[in-house]
Short mmCIF file of C-alpha atoms and ligand atoms in Angstrom, two decimals:
data_model
loop_
_atom_site.label_atom_id
_atom_site.label_comp_id
_atom_site.label_asym_id
_atom_site.label_seq_id
_atom_site.Cartn_x
_atom_site.Cartn_y
_atom_site.Cartn_z
CA MET S 119 0.00 0.00 0.00
CA LYS S 120 1.37 3.33 -1.01
CA VAL S 121 1.39 6.18 1.44
CA GLY S 122 2.60 9.60 0.42
CA LYS S 123 5.50 11.26 2.15
CA SER S 124 4.24 12.94 5.20
CA ILE S 125 5.20 16.42 6.08
CA TRP S 126 6.01 17.66 9.51
CA LEU S 127 3.61 20.12 10.89
CA PHE S 128 3.04 21.42 14.32
CA LEU S 129 -0.22 19.75 13.72
CA LEU S 130 -3.17 20.34 15.90
CA PHE S 131 -4.94 17.42 17.34
CA ILE S 132 -8.65 17.79 17.52
CA GLU S 133 -10.28 16.13 20.45
CA CYS S 134 -13.77 16.84 21.64
CA ILE S 135 -13.03 17.83 25.16
CA VAL S 136 -15.16 20.90 25.50
CA SER S 137 -18.89 20.62 25.45
CA ASP S 138 -20.93 22.16 22.65
CA GLU S 139 -22.90 23.85 25.34
CA PHE S 140 -19.84 25.82 26.41
CA HIS S 141 -19.25 27.07 22.88
CA ASP S 142 -22.89 27.62 22.01
CA LYS S 143 -23.24 30.28 24.63
CA PHE S 144 -20.72 32.47 22.77
CA GLN S 145 -22.95 32.57 19.66
CA GLU S 146 -19.91 32.84 17.46
CA LYS S 147 -20.30 33.76 13.78
CA PHE S 148 -18.11 33.74 10.70
CA ASP S 149 -17.40 36.85 8.66
CA TRP S 150 -14.95 38.06 6.02
CA ILE S 151 -12.58 40.98 5.72
CA GLU S 152 -11.03 42.34 2.56
CA GLN S 153 -7.23 42.25 2.68
CA LYS S 154 -4.50 43.19 0.25
CA VAL S 155 -2.83 40.37 -1.68
CA ASP S 156 0.53 42.08 -1.21
CA ASN S 157 0.71 44.22 1.91
CA PHE S 158 4.13 45.51 0.94
CA ASN S 159 3.46 46.82 -2.54
CA ALA S 160 1.48 50.05 -2.50
CA SER S 161 0.85 49.92 -6.23
CA ASP S 162 -0.64 46.42 -6.13
CA ASN S 163 -4.30 47.01 -5.37
CA ARG S 164 -5.53 43.42 -5.64
CA THR S 165 -7.51 42.18 -2.66
CA TRP S 166 -8.93 38.92 -1.29
CA LYS S 167 -11.26 37.88 1.47
CA MET S 168 -9.90 36.56 4.74
CA ARG S 169 -12.18 34.55 6.98
CA TYR S 170 -12.61 35.11 10.68
CA SER S 171 -15.11 34.40 13.39
CA TYR S 172 -16.25 36.65 16.17
CA THR S 173 -18.25 36.70 19.35
CA ASN S 174 -19.56 39.83 21.03
CA ARG S 175 -21.82 37.95 23.39
CA TYR S 176 -19.95 39.15 26.49
CA PHE S 177 -18.60 42.39 25.12
CA LYS S 178 -18.96 45.63 27.03
CA PRO S 179 -17.84 48.86 25.30
CA GLY S 180 -14.22 49.52 26.17
CA GLY S 181 -13.55 45.82 26.76
CA PRO S 182 -10.51 44.33 25.06
CA ILE S 183 -10.19 42.97 21.55
CA MET S 184 -9.18 39.35 21.98
CA ILE S 185 -7.71 37.47 19.06
CA ASN S 186 -6.93 33.82 18.79
CA VAL S 187 -4.41 33.90 15.97
CA GLY S 188 -4.78 31.18 13.34
CA GLY S 189 -1.80 29.23 12.08
CA GLU S 190 -1.44 26.51 9.46
CA TRP S 191 -4.97 25.21 9.83
CA SER S 192 -8.57 25.89 9.05
CA ILE S 193 -10.28 27.87 11.83
CA SER S 194 -13.22 26.35 13.55
CA MET S 195 -15.84 27.94 15.71
CA LYS S 196 -15.65 25.13 18.17
CA ALA S 197 -12.05 25.69 19.02
CA THR S 198 -12.04 22.90 21.55
CA LEU S 199 -8.37 23.43 22.18
CA LEU S 200 -8.83 26.95 23.41
CA GLY S 201 -11.41 26.83 26.12
CA LEU S 202 -9.35 29.16 28.27
CA PHE S 203 -9.35 31.79 25.55
CA TYR S 204 -13.15 31.76 25.64
CA GLU S 205 -13.20 31.87 29.42
CA MET S 206 -11.04 34.99 29.26
CA ILE S 207 -13.39 36.58 26.71
CA GLU S 208 -16.17 36.17 29.22
CA GLU S 209 -14.12 37.34 32.21
CA PHE S 210 -12.65 40.39 30.49
CA GLN S 211 -15.91 41.22 28.68
CA GLY S 212 -13.94 41.22 25.48
CA TYR S 213 -14.77 41.11 21.80
CA GLY S 214 -13.43 37.76 20.62
CA PHE S 215 -12.03 36.91 17.20
CA ASN S 216 -10.50 33.87 15.54
CA THR S 217 -8.47 34.91 12.51
CA GLU S 218 -7.56 32.57 9.69
CA HIS S 219 -4.03 32.65 8.29
CA ARG S 220 -3.75 33.46 4.59
CA TYR S 221 -3.50 30.34 2.37
CA TYR S 222 -5.18 28.10 4.95
CA GLY S 223 -8.76 27.04 5.53
CA LYS S 224 -10.96 29.22 3.34
CA SER S 225 -8.63 32.21 3.24
CA PHE S 226 -6.91 32.14 -0.12
CA PRO S 227 -5.57 35.25 -1.84
CA VAL S 228 -4.86 33.21 -4.98
CA ALA S 229 -6.71 30.73 -7.18
CA ASP S 230 -4.18 27.91 -6.96
CA LEU S 231 -0.92 26.95 -5.28
CA SER S 232 1.44 27.28 -8.22
CA ILE S 233 4.93 28.46 -7.30
CA GLU S 234 4.20 31.90 -8.74
CA ASN S 235 1.11 32.19 -6.54
CA LEU S 236 2.84 31.04 -3.37
CA LYS S 237 4.98 34.14 -3.24
CA TYR S 238 2.44 36.01 -1.11
CA LEU S 239 2.56 33.32 1.55
CA SER S 240 4.82 34.47 4.35
CA THR S 241 4.68 35.18 8.05
CA GLU S 242 5.37 38.86 7.34
CA GLN S 243 2.33 39.12 5.07
CA ALA S 244 0.20 37.32 7.67
CA LEU S 245 1.36 39.70 10.42
CA ALA S 246 0.50 42.67 8.24
CA ASP S 247 -2.96 41.12 7.67
CA LEU S 248 -3.39 41.01 11.45
CA ASP S 249 -2.38 44.62 11.89
CA TYR S 250 -4.89 45.74 9.30
CA PHE S 251 -7.49 43.45 10.86
CA ILE S 252 -7.15 45.21 14.23
CA LYS S 253 -7.22 48.71 12.72
CA TYR S 254 -10.25 47.81 10.66
CA GLN S 255 -12.23 46.38 13.59
CA LYS S 256 -11.32 49.32 15.81
CA SER S 257 -12.61 51.75 13.20
CA LYS S 258 -15.78 49.81 12.34
CA ILE S 259 -17.09 48.47 15.61
CA LYS S 260 -18.59 50.79 18.16
CA GLY S 261 -16.89 50.59 21.51
CA LEU S 262 -13.61 49.19 20.21
CA SER S 263 -11.79 52.34 19.14
CA ASN S 264 -9.75 52.56 22.35
CA SER S 265 -9.75 48.90 23.25
CA LYS S 266 -6.68 47.09 24.42
CA VAL S 267 -5.63 44.07 22.41
CA ILE S 268 -4.88 40.58 23.71
CA MET S 269 -3.54 37.94 21.34
CA VAL S 270 -3.32 34.25 22.00
CA GLY S 271 -1.52 31.79 19.77
CA CYS S 272 -0.41 28.21 19.83
CA SER S 273 2.59 26.68 18.08
CA TYR S 274 3.45 28.55 14.86
CA ALA S 275 0.74 31.05 15.82
CA GLY S 276 2.48 31.49 19.21
CA GLY S 277 5.52 32.64 17.25
CA MET S 278 3.27 34.99 15.29
CA VAL S 279 1.94 36.56 18.49
CA THR S 280 5.51 37.15 19.62
CA TRP S 281 6.62 38.67 16.35
CA PHE S 282 3.48 40.75 16.15
CA ARG S 283 4.50 42.36 19.43
CA ARG S 284 8.00 42.81 18.02
CA TYR S 285 6.88 44.53 14.80
CA TYR S 286 3.57 46.14 15.74
CA PRO S 287 3.93 46.94 19.47
CA GLN S 288 1.38 49.75 19.17
CA SER S 289 -1.27 47.23 18.05
CA ILE S 290 -1.01 44.66 20.84
CA ASP S 291 -0.96 45.06 24.62
CA ALA S 292 -0.68 41.48 25.85
CA GLY S 293 0.10 38.14 24.30
CA TRP S 294 0.05 34.49 25.29
CA ALA S 295 2.44 32.42 23.22
CA SER S 296 1.93 28.74 23.92
CA GLY S 297 4.44 26.29 22.48
CA ALA S 298 5.70 29.13 20.30
CA ALA S 299 8.16 28.30 17.54
CA LEU S 300 10.70 31.14 17.42
CA HIS S 301 14.09 29.79 16.56
CA HIS S 302 14.30 27.89 13.32
CA ALA S 303 16.85 25.15 13.00
CA LEU S 304 17.47 23.88 9.51
CA ASP S 305 17.91 20.29 10.66
CA TYR S 306 15.58 19.91 13.60
CA SER S 307 17.00 16.65 14.87
CA ASP S 308 16.29 17.85 18.43
CA GLY S 309 12.66 16.90 17.86
CA LEU S 310 13.20 13.16 17.77
CA ILE S 311 15.90 13.32 20.45
CA SER S 312 13.24 14.89 22.63
CA VAL S 313 10.67 12.24 21.68
CA GLY S 314 13.24 9.57 22.62
CA LYS S 315 13.92 11.24 25.96
CA SER S 316 10.22 11.33 26.72
CA ILE S 317 9.80 7.67 25.80
CA ARG S 318 12.63 6.83 28.16
CA LYS S 319 11.25 9.05 30.90
CA ILE S 320 7.67 7.78 30.65
CA CYS S 321 8.18 4.20 29.43
CA GLY S 322 11.53 3.46 31.02
CA ASP S 323 14.64 2.02 29.43
CA SER S 324 12.72 -1.08 28.39
CA GLY S 325 10.26 1.01 26.35
CA TYR S 326 13.03 3.00 24.72
CA ASN S 327 15.06 -0.10 23.95
CA LEU S 328 12.08 -1.86 22.46
CA VAL S 329 11.31 1.03 20.10
CA GLU S 330 14.95 1.19 19.07
CA ARG S 331 15.27 -2.55 18.56
CA MET S 332 12.09 -2.74 16.49
CA SER S 333 13.02 0.28 14.37
CA LEU S 334 16.47 -1.02 13.55
CA SER S 335 15.16 -4.48 12.90
CA TYR S 336 12.48 -3.15 10.56
CA TRP S 337 14.88 -1.10 8.44
CA ASP S 338 17.18 -4.12 8.22
CA HIS S 339 14.39 -6.37 7.01
CA LYS S 340 13.34 -3.73 4.55
CA ARG S 341 16.81 -3.27 3.12
CA GLN S 342 17.26 -6.99 2.77
CA ASN S 343 13.73 -7.41 1.43
CA ASP S 344 13.65 -10.70 3.27
CA SER S 345 10.82 -13.03 4.13
CA THR S 346 9.93 -11.11 7.31
CA TYR S 347 9.62 -7.91 5.33
CA LEU S 348 7.47 -9.58 2.68
CA GLU S 349 5.25 -11.03 5.37
CA LEU S 350 4.87 -7.65 7.07
CA GLU S 351 4.01 -6.21 3.70
CA ALA S 352 1.43 -8.91 2.98
CA LYS S 353 -0.24 -8.10 6.28
CA ASN S 354 -0.18 -4.38 5.56
CA LEU S 355 1.96 -3.78 8.62
CA THR S 356 4.82 -2.01 6.84
CA ILE S 357 2.73 1.14 6.62
CA HIS S 358 2.69 1.47 10.39
CA MET S 359 6.40 0.82 10.68
CA GLU S 360 7.08 3.44 7.98
CA HIS S 361 5.30 5.97 10.16
CA ILE S 362 6.85 5.00 13.45
CA THR S 363 8.45 8.41 14.03
CA GLU S 364 5.24 10.28 13.28
CA ILE S 365 3.13 7.97 15.42
CA PHE S 366 5.31 8.30 18.50
CA SER S 367 5.99 12.00 18.06
CA THR S 368 2.34 12.77 17.68
CA GLU S 369 1.51 10.83 20.82
CA VAL S 370 4.24 12.51 22.86
CA GLN S 371 3.37 15.92 21.46
CA HIS S 372 -0.33 15.81 22.12
CA ARG S 373 -0.99 13.47 24.99
CA ASN S 374 -0.95 14.06 28.69
CA PHE S 375 1.24 12.07 31.04
CA THR S 376 -1.56 9.80 32.27
CA TYR S 377 -2.45 8.80 28.75
CA MET S 378 1.20 8.24 27.81
CA LYS S 379 1.61 5.98 30.81
CA GLY S 380 -1.21 3.83 29.44
CA ILE S 381 0.46 3.67 26.05
CA CYS S 382 3.70 2.63 27.74
CA ARG S 383 2.04 -0.18 29.58
CA ASN S 384 0.76 -1.50 26.27
CA LEU S 385 4.05 -0.89 24.53
CA THR S 386 6.10 -2.85 26.99
CA SER S 387 3.71 -5.76 27.28
CA PRO S 388 5.72 -8.92 26.52
CA ARG S 389 3.76 -9.71 23.39
CA ASN S 390 5.07 -6.62 21.65
CA ASP S 391 8.55 -8.07 21.67
CA ASP S 392 7.81 -9.44 18.23
CA ILE S 393 7.88 -7.25 15.16
CA PHE S 394 4.45 -8.38 13.97
CA LYS S 395 2.78 -7.67 17.28
CA PHE S 396 4.70 -4.44 17.63
CA SER S 397 3.54 -3.30 14.20
CA GLU S 398 -0.04 -4.12 15.10
CA PHE S 399 0.40 -2.04 18.23
CA LEU S 400 1.59 0.88 16.08
CA GLY S 401 -1.44 0.36 13.86
CA TYR S 402 -3.65 0.60 16.91
CA LEU S 403 -1.98 3.87 17.95
CA ALA S 404 -2.29 5.22 14.42
CA THR S 405 -6.05 4.83 14.53
CA LYS S 406 -6.05 7.21 17.48
CA ILE S 407 -4.35 9.89 15.42
CA PRO S 408 -7.01 10.90 12.96
CA HIS S 409 -4.97 13.30 10.88
CA LEU S 410 -1.72 11.44 10.74
CA TYR S 411 -1.79 10.71 7.05
CA SER S 412 -3.71 13.68 5.82
CA PHE S 413 -0.96 16.24 5.39
CA ASP S 414 0.44 14.87 2.18
CA ASN S 415 -0.54 16.29 -1.17
CA ALA S 416 2.46 18.59 -1.41
CA ASP S 417 2.10 18.09 -5.18
CA SER S 418 -1.44 19.31 -5.31
CA LEU S 419 -1.92 22.85 -6.56
CA LYS S 420 -5.55 22.81 -5.65
CA VAL S 421 -6.88 25.23 -3.10
CA ASP S 422 -8.61 23.14 -0.48
CA GLU S 423 -9.87 23.84 3.00
CA ASN S 424 -8.35 20.70 4.46
CA THR S 425 -4.96 20.36 2.85
CA PHE S 426 -2.00 22.14 4.30
CA GLY S 427 0.96 20.12 3.10
CA ARG S 428 2.07 22.23 0.19
CA GLN S 429 1.63 25.56 1.95
CA TRP S 430 3.48 24.41 5.03
CA LEU S 431 6.28 22.91 2.98
CA TRP S 432 6.58 26.25 1.20
CA GLN S 433 6.91 28.07 4.49
CA SER S 434 9.40 25.51 5.76
CA CYS S 435 11.52 25.78 2.61
CA ASN S 436 11.34 29.58 2.62
CA GLY S 437 12.77 30.34 6.03
CA MET S 438 10.84 28.39 8.63
CA GLY S 439 13.05 25.33 8.37
CA ALA S 440 12.62 22.95 11.32
CA PHE S 441 12.87 19.87 9.14
CA MET S 442 12.48 17.03 11.57
CA SER S 443 15.06 14.41 10.71
CA THR S 444 16.60 11.23 12.05
CA SER S 445 20.12 12.69 11.80
CA SER S 446 20.96 12.12 15.43
CA VAL S 447 22.05 8.77 16.85
CA HIS S 448 20.51 9.87 20.14
CA GLN S 449 17.00 8.90 19.12
CA PRO S 450 15.43 5.47 18.93
CA PHE S 451 14.11 5.34 15.36
CA GLY S 452 17.28 4.55 13.43
CA GLN S 453 18.79 6.89 10.89
CA TYR S 454 17.40 5.30 7.80
CA LYS S 455 13.94 6.77 7.75
CA MET S 456 14.27 10.52 7.47
CA PRO S 457 17.82 11.49 6.62
CA PHE S 458 18.18 15.23 6.52
CA THR S 459 19.19 15.45 2.86
CA GLU S 460 16.09 13.53 1.87
CA VAL S 461 13.77 15.59 4.03
CA ILE S 462 15.12 18.86 2.73
CA GLY S 463 15.23 17.46 -0.82
CA LYS S 464 11.46 17.97 -0.89
CA CYS S 465 12.03 21.70 -1.31
CA LYS S 466 13.89 21.25 -4.57
CA LYS S 467 11.46 18.64 -5.78
CA GLN S 468 8.43 20.88 -5.22
CA PHE S 469 9.74 24.37 -5.77
CA GLY S 470 12.60 24.10 -8.19
CA PRO S 471 16.37 23.69 -8.49
CA LYS S 472 17.26 26.90 -6.69
CA TYR S 473 16.16 25.26 -3.39
CA THR S 474 19.54 23.74 -2.62
CA ILE S 475 20.50 23.03 0.98
CA ASP S 476 22.66 26.15 0.98
CA TYR S 477 19.86 28.30 -0.32
CA VAL S 478 17.28 26.98 2.15
CA SER S 479 19.86 27.30 4.90
CA SER S 480 20.50 30.95 4.09
CA LEU S 481 16.77 31.67 4.18
CA VAL S 482 16.49 30.02 7.60
CA ASP S 483 19.47 32.03 8.89
CA ASN S 484 17.87 35.21 7.64
CA THR S 485 14.62 34.40 9.43
CA ASN S 486 16.44 33.89 12.71
CA ILE S 487 18.40 37.09 12.31
CA ARG S 488 15.32 39.07 11.32
CA HIS S 489 12.97 37.77 14.03
CA GLY S 490 15.62 37.37 16.73
CA GLY S 491 15.34 33.59 17.19
CA TYR S 492 15.58 32.74 20.87
CA GLU S 493 15.92 36.47 21.60
CA PRO S 494 12.72 37.97 20.28
CA ASN S 495 13.25 40.98 22.56
CA VAL S 496 9.64 41.54 23.42
CA THR S 497 7.73 42.49 26.56
CA HIS S 498 4.20 41.60 27.60
CA ILE S 499 4.31 38.11 26.11
CA TYR S 500 3.68 35.10 28.31
CA PHE S 501 5.64 32.08 27.02
CA THR S 502 4.56 28.56 27.94
CA HIS S 503 5.71 25.13 26.85
CA ALA S 504 4.67 21.59 27.61
CA GLU S 505 7.72 19.93 29.09
CA ASP S 506 7.65 16.91 26.77
CA ASP S 507 6.57 18.72 23.64
CA PRO S 508 9.12 17.75 20.96
CA TRP S 509 8.84 21.24 19.46
CA LYS S 510 9.88 22.88 22.73
CA TYR S 511 13.41 23.44 21.50
CA THR S 512 12.15 25.77 18.77
CA GLY S 513 10.96 28.18 21.45
CA VAL S 514 12.11 30.14 24.46
CA HIS S 515 12.37 27.30 26.96
CA ASP S 516 14.52 28.78 29.72
CA GLU S 517 13.48 30.82 32.78
CA ARG S 518 11.67 33.31 30.57
CA ALA S 519 9.03 30.64 29.92
CA THR S 520 6.70 28.60 32.08
CA ILE S 521 7.43 24.93 31.44
CA ILE S 522 4.52 22.70 32.34
CA PRO S 523 5.08 19.01 33.00
CA GLY S 524 2.62 16.26 32.17
CA ILE S 525 0.61 17.99 29.45
CA GLY S 526 0.71 18.11 25.65
CA HIS S 527 1.36 20.85 23.10
CA CYS S 528 -0.72 23.96 23.92
CA HIS S 529 -2.84 22.23 26.55
CA ASP S 530 -2.35 25.24 28.83
CA LEU S 531 -4.90 27.06 26.65
CA ARG S 532 -7.57 24.48 27.31
CA GLN S 533 -10.54 25.18 29.50
CA ARG S 534 -9.89 25.17 33.23
CA ASN S 535 -10.65 21.75 34.60
CA VAL S 536 -10.87 20.44 38.15
CA LYS S 537 -8.64 17.60 36.98
CA ASP S 538 -5.82 19.99 36.02
CA TRP S 539 -2.66 19.24 37.89
CA PRO S 540 -1.42 21.98 40.22
CA LEU S 541 1.33 23.24 37.90
CA THR S 542 -1.05 23.35 34.94
CA ARG S 543 -3.61 25.23 36.98
CA ALA S 544 -0.98 27.63 38.28
CA ALA S 545 0.29 28.34 34.75
CA LYS S 546 -3.22 29.05 33.51
CA GLU S 547 -4.02 31.39 36.40
CA HIS S 548 -0.69 33.16 36.07
CA GLY S 549 -1.33 33.72 32.37
CA VAL S 550 -4.82 35.08 32.93
CA GLU S 551 -3.50 37.39 35.63
CA LEU S 552 -0.71 38.69 33.37
CA MET S 553 -3.18 39.40 30.56
CA ARG S 554 -5.31 41.32 33.06
CA GLN S 555 -2.36 43.35 34.33
CA TRP S 556 -1.00 44.13 30.88
CA ILE S 557 -4.28 45.42 29.51
CA ASN S 558 -4.59 47.53 32.63
CA GLY S 559 -1.32 49.22 31.82
CA LYS S 560 0.82 47.47 34.41
C1 NAG N 152 3.95 45.90 -7.36
O1 NAG N 152 2.71 45.91 -8.00
C2 NAG N 152 2.74 46.42 -9.33
C3 NAG N 152 1.30 46.50 -9.82
O2 NAG N 152 0.67 45.24 -9.77
C4 NAG N 152 3.61 45.49 -10.17
O3 NAG N 152 3.70 45.98 -11.48
C5 NAG N 152 4.99 45.39 -9.55
O4 NAG N 152 5.77 44.45 -10.24
C6 NAG N 152 4.90 44.99 -8.10
N1 NAG N 152 6.22 45.06 -7.49
C7 NAG N 152 6.73 44.05 -6.84
C8 NAG N 152 8.09 44.28 -6.23
O5 NAG N 152 6.16 42.98 -6.72
C1 NAG N 153 -6.30 48.87 -9.47
O1 NAG N 153 -5.42 49.73 -10.18
C2 NAG N 153 -5.63 49.71 -11.59
C3 NAG N 153 -4.53 50.50 -12.24
O2 NAG N 153 -4.13 51.59 -11.42
C4 NAG N 153 -7.02 50.23 -11.92
O3 NAG N 153 -7.26 50.17 -13.31
C5 NAG N 153 -8.04 49.38 -11.19
O4 NAG N 153 -9.35 49.89 -11.38
C6 NAG N 153 -7.73 49.31 -9.71
N1 NAG N 153 -8.61 48.35 -9.10
C7 NAG N 153 -9.23 48.57 -7.96
C8 NAG N 153 -10.08 47.45 -7.45
O5 NAG N 153 -9.12 49.59 -7.34
C1 NAG N 154 11.36 -7.81 -2.81
O1 NAG N 154 11.15 -9.13 -3.11
C2 NAG N 154 9.92 -9.40 -3.79
C3 NAG N 154 9.75 -10.91 -3.90
O2 NAG N 154 10.95 -11.52 -4.29
C4 NAG N 154 9.94 -8.71 -5.15
O3 NAG N 154 8.72 -8.94 -5.83
C5 NAG N 154 10.13 -7.22 -4.91
O4 NAG N 154 10.22 -6.55 -6.16
C6 NAG N 154 11.37 -6.97 -4.09
N1 NAG N 154 11.40 -5.55 -3.75
C7 NAG N 154 12.48 -4.80 -3.91
C8 NAG N 154 12.36 -3.38 -3.52
O5 NAG N 154 13.53 -5.25 -4.35
C1 NAG N 155 -3.94 -4.48 2.54
O1 NAG N 155 -4.36 -3.22 2.00
C2 NAG N 155 -4.89 -3.33 0.71
C3 NAG N 155 -5.14 -1.92 0.18
O2 NAG N 155 -5.75 -1.11 1.14
C4 NAG N 155 -6.14 -4.20 0.74
O3 NAG N 155 -6.65 -4.35 -0.56
C5 NAG N 155 -5.79 -5.57 1.31
O4 NAG N 155 -6.95 -6.36 1.46
C6 NAG N 155 -5.10 -5.44 2.66
N1 NAG N 155 -4.61 -6.75 3.08
C7 NAG N 155 -4.73 -7.22 4.33
C8 NAG N 155 -4.13 -8.57 4.60
O5 NAG N 155 -5.30 -6.58 5.22
C1 NAG N 156 -5.43 13.03 30.14
O1 NAG N 156 -6.03 12.65 28.91
C2 NAG N 156 -7.12 11.77 29.05
C3 NAG N 156 -7.54 11.33 27.67
O2 NAG N 156 -7.58 12.36 26.74
C4 NAG N 156 -8.23 12.49 29.83
O3 NAG N 156 -9.32 11.63 30.00
C5 NAG N 156 -7.69 12.94 31.18
O4 NAG N 156 -8.66 13.69 31.85
C6 NAG N 156 -6.44 13.78 31.01
N1 NAG N 156 -5.85 14.06 32.31
C7 NAG N 156 -5.41 15.26 32.69
C8 NAG N 156 -4.82 15.37 34.04
O5 NAG N 156 -5.44 16.22 31.93
C1 NAG N 157 -3.98 -0.42 25.58
O1 NAG N 157 -4.44 -1.54 24.84
C2 NAG N 157 -5.80 -1.88 25.04
C3 NAG N 157 -6.11 -3.14 24.26
O2 NAG N 157 -5.55 -3.09 22.97
C4 NAG N 157 -6.69 -0.73 24.61
O3 NAG N 157 -8.03 -1.03 24.85
C5 NAG N 157 -6.28 0.51 25.38
O4 NAG N 157 -7.05 1.61 24.94
C6 NAG N 157 -4.81 0.80 25.18
N1 NAG N 157 -4.43 1.97 25.93
C7 NAG N 157 -3.67 2.94 25.42
C8 NAG N 157 -3.45 4.12 26.27
O5 NAG N 157 -3.17 2.86 24.32
C1 NAG N 158 15.14 45.47 22.09
O1 NAG N 158 14.05 46.39 21.97
C2 NAG N 158 14.29 47.69 22.45
C3 NAG N 158 13.04 48.55 22.32
O2 NAG N 158 11.90 47.78 22.30
C4 NAG N 158 15.43 48.33 21.65
O3 NAG N 158 15.73 49.57 22.17
C5 NAG N 158 16.66 47.41 21.73
O4 NAG N 158 17.66 47.92 20.88
C6 NAG N 158 16.32 45.99 21.30
N1 NAG N 158 17.47 45.13 21.52
C7 NAG N 158 17.90 44.25 20.61
C8 NAG N 158 19.07 43.41 20.99
O5 NAG N 158 17.38 44.14 19.51
#
């Protein structure tokens, strides 16, 4: 069975963990705003329509503008991952917005994703869209003209919140950057090193060793094309083994500690010490990751609400970098699967011969220099990271950030829950308090 190459995204994991009832009370609605195709060319007057949603259910004139910044995904009105954002809208009596990033969801400035058309896809353009968005809403909506602005963002969008403060400090008063990607490595081998460390921490040495043994054994069988490999293939189990890095990373990235513990118990059960059983186990995990295989289609020029692969690859090749690879020996998946040169080779394959490693590397360096990398030099931004999030090393993860153990990527923005562990609860309350202080001029 053929499975396309998958592309690494800071992908969001949709779980229904917030009741419809909670969201229904916000009476959120979609709307559109006209934006410029090229924000940086005054003589280009072409425009397009960007999608957003809003809720004014709890708004009181003078209350803050609150924006949940969209990243490489389609926005949804039931943003189950951001319950805390909605709770703050209610508490601060704010006017809430979800903005969609250009080239994602239904927000396309162009008719297709040809290389020529992709040139207006950049973080800088998206930040300029946000600045105009705020100015527009302030001028159009009664009671917003002097409002303070709070922005919340997760993952890539956490980076956007940070850079927005860096470039448009007059347009934002407070920001919450959860799991924010700020520093772009070309070869992000730290990601799988981190996944390996988490497997060892949560599943013990036996779990780590099992994953390593099975990975190495699989690649050996595959190279030799031996009877074991052919049997795995006949049973359709190779597909799971091919995605072993994605399956484990996604679990570590998005799950909480309790859930991971359960996975570990299953992983290290004696029956999995057999490549067939182990592959079945991976297959079982893969069924729990609904979007694992849906980010392919980097070849497809079609504009589609649910495909992100080509756009995200474009951004990665044009300065975002962070190509997750198996370059390091300090990770348990073997080095055969995603060698750096192969991963980065996708840029050339999709976007033309000028995308050599040196070229892509220079673009990544420029991004880091321009945006400041680990030194974004901003105030009034609250940085959080999940301790085991494999993308943590792309962000500020020292004493400037709150590192929260036991949770997954961006879980600190989920609705408050009595089951939250003390450090999670403390991080949430601290963030809410900072937002309150910063919009009150403290
Ligand atoms: C700016 O827009 C004008 C009008 O569409 C176009 O002729 C020109 O090439 C553009 N400049 C750049 C640098 O893209
Ligand atoms: C854009 O500019 C061109 C040339 O200046 C003009 O002919 C056209 O009417 C303008 N379009 C809009 C929508 O303003
Ligand atoms: C592996 O072996 C099978 C059976 O001999 C053969 O059909 C297949 O083409 C081989 N695959 C590769 C990649 O050599
Ligand atoms: C393997 O997958 C193929 C294609 O999806 C399917 O036709 C076939 O029945 C599957 N074989 C087994 C043993 O599950
Ligand atoms: C961990 O995740 C599971 C499954 O998603 C959930 O039922 C549980 O409440 C979560 N625990 C904590 C402490 O967040
Ligand atoms: C462990 O395996 C059992 C049986 O396959 C399954 O029901 C359970 O959901 C698994 N737990 C986790 C956390 O994967
Ligand atoms: C950081 O920002 C301040 C003003 O916001 C500026 O004066 C200073 O030069 C910046 N420092 C660096 C290292 O960019």
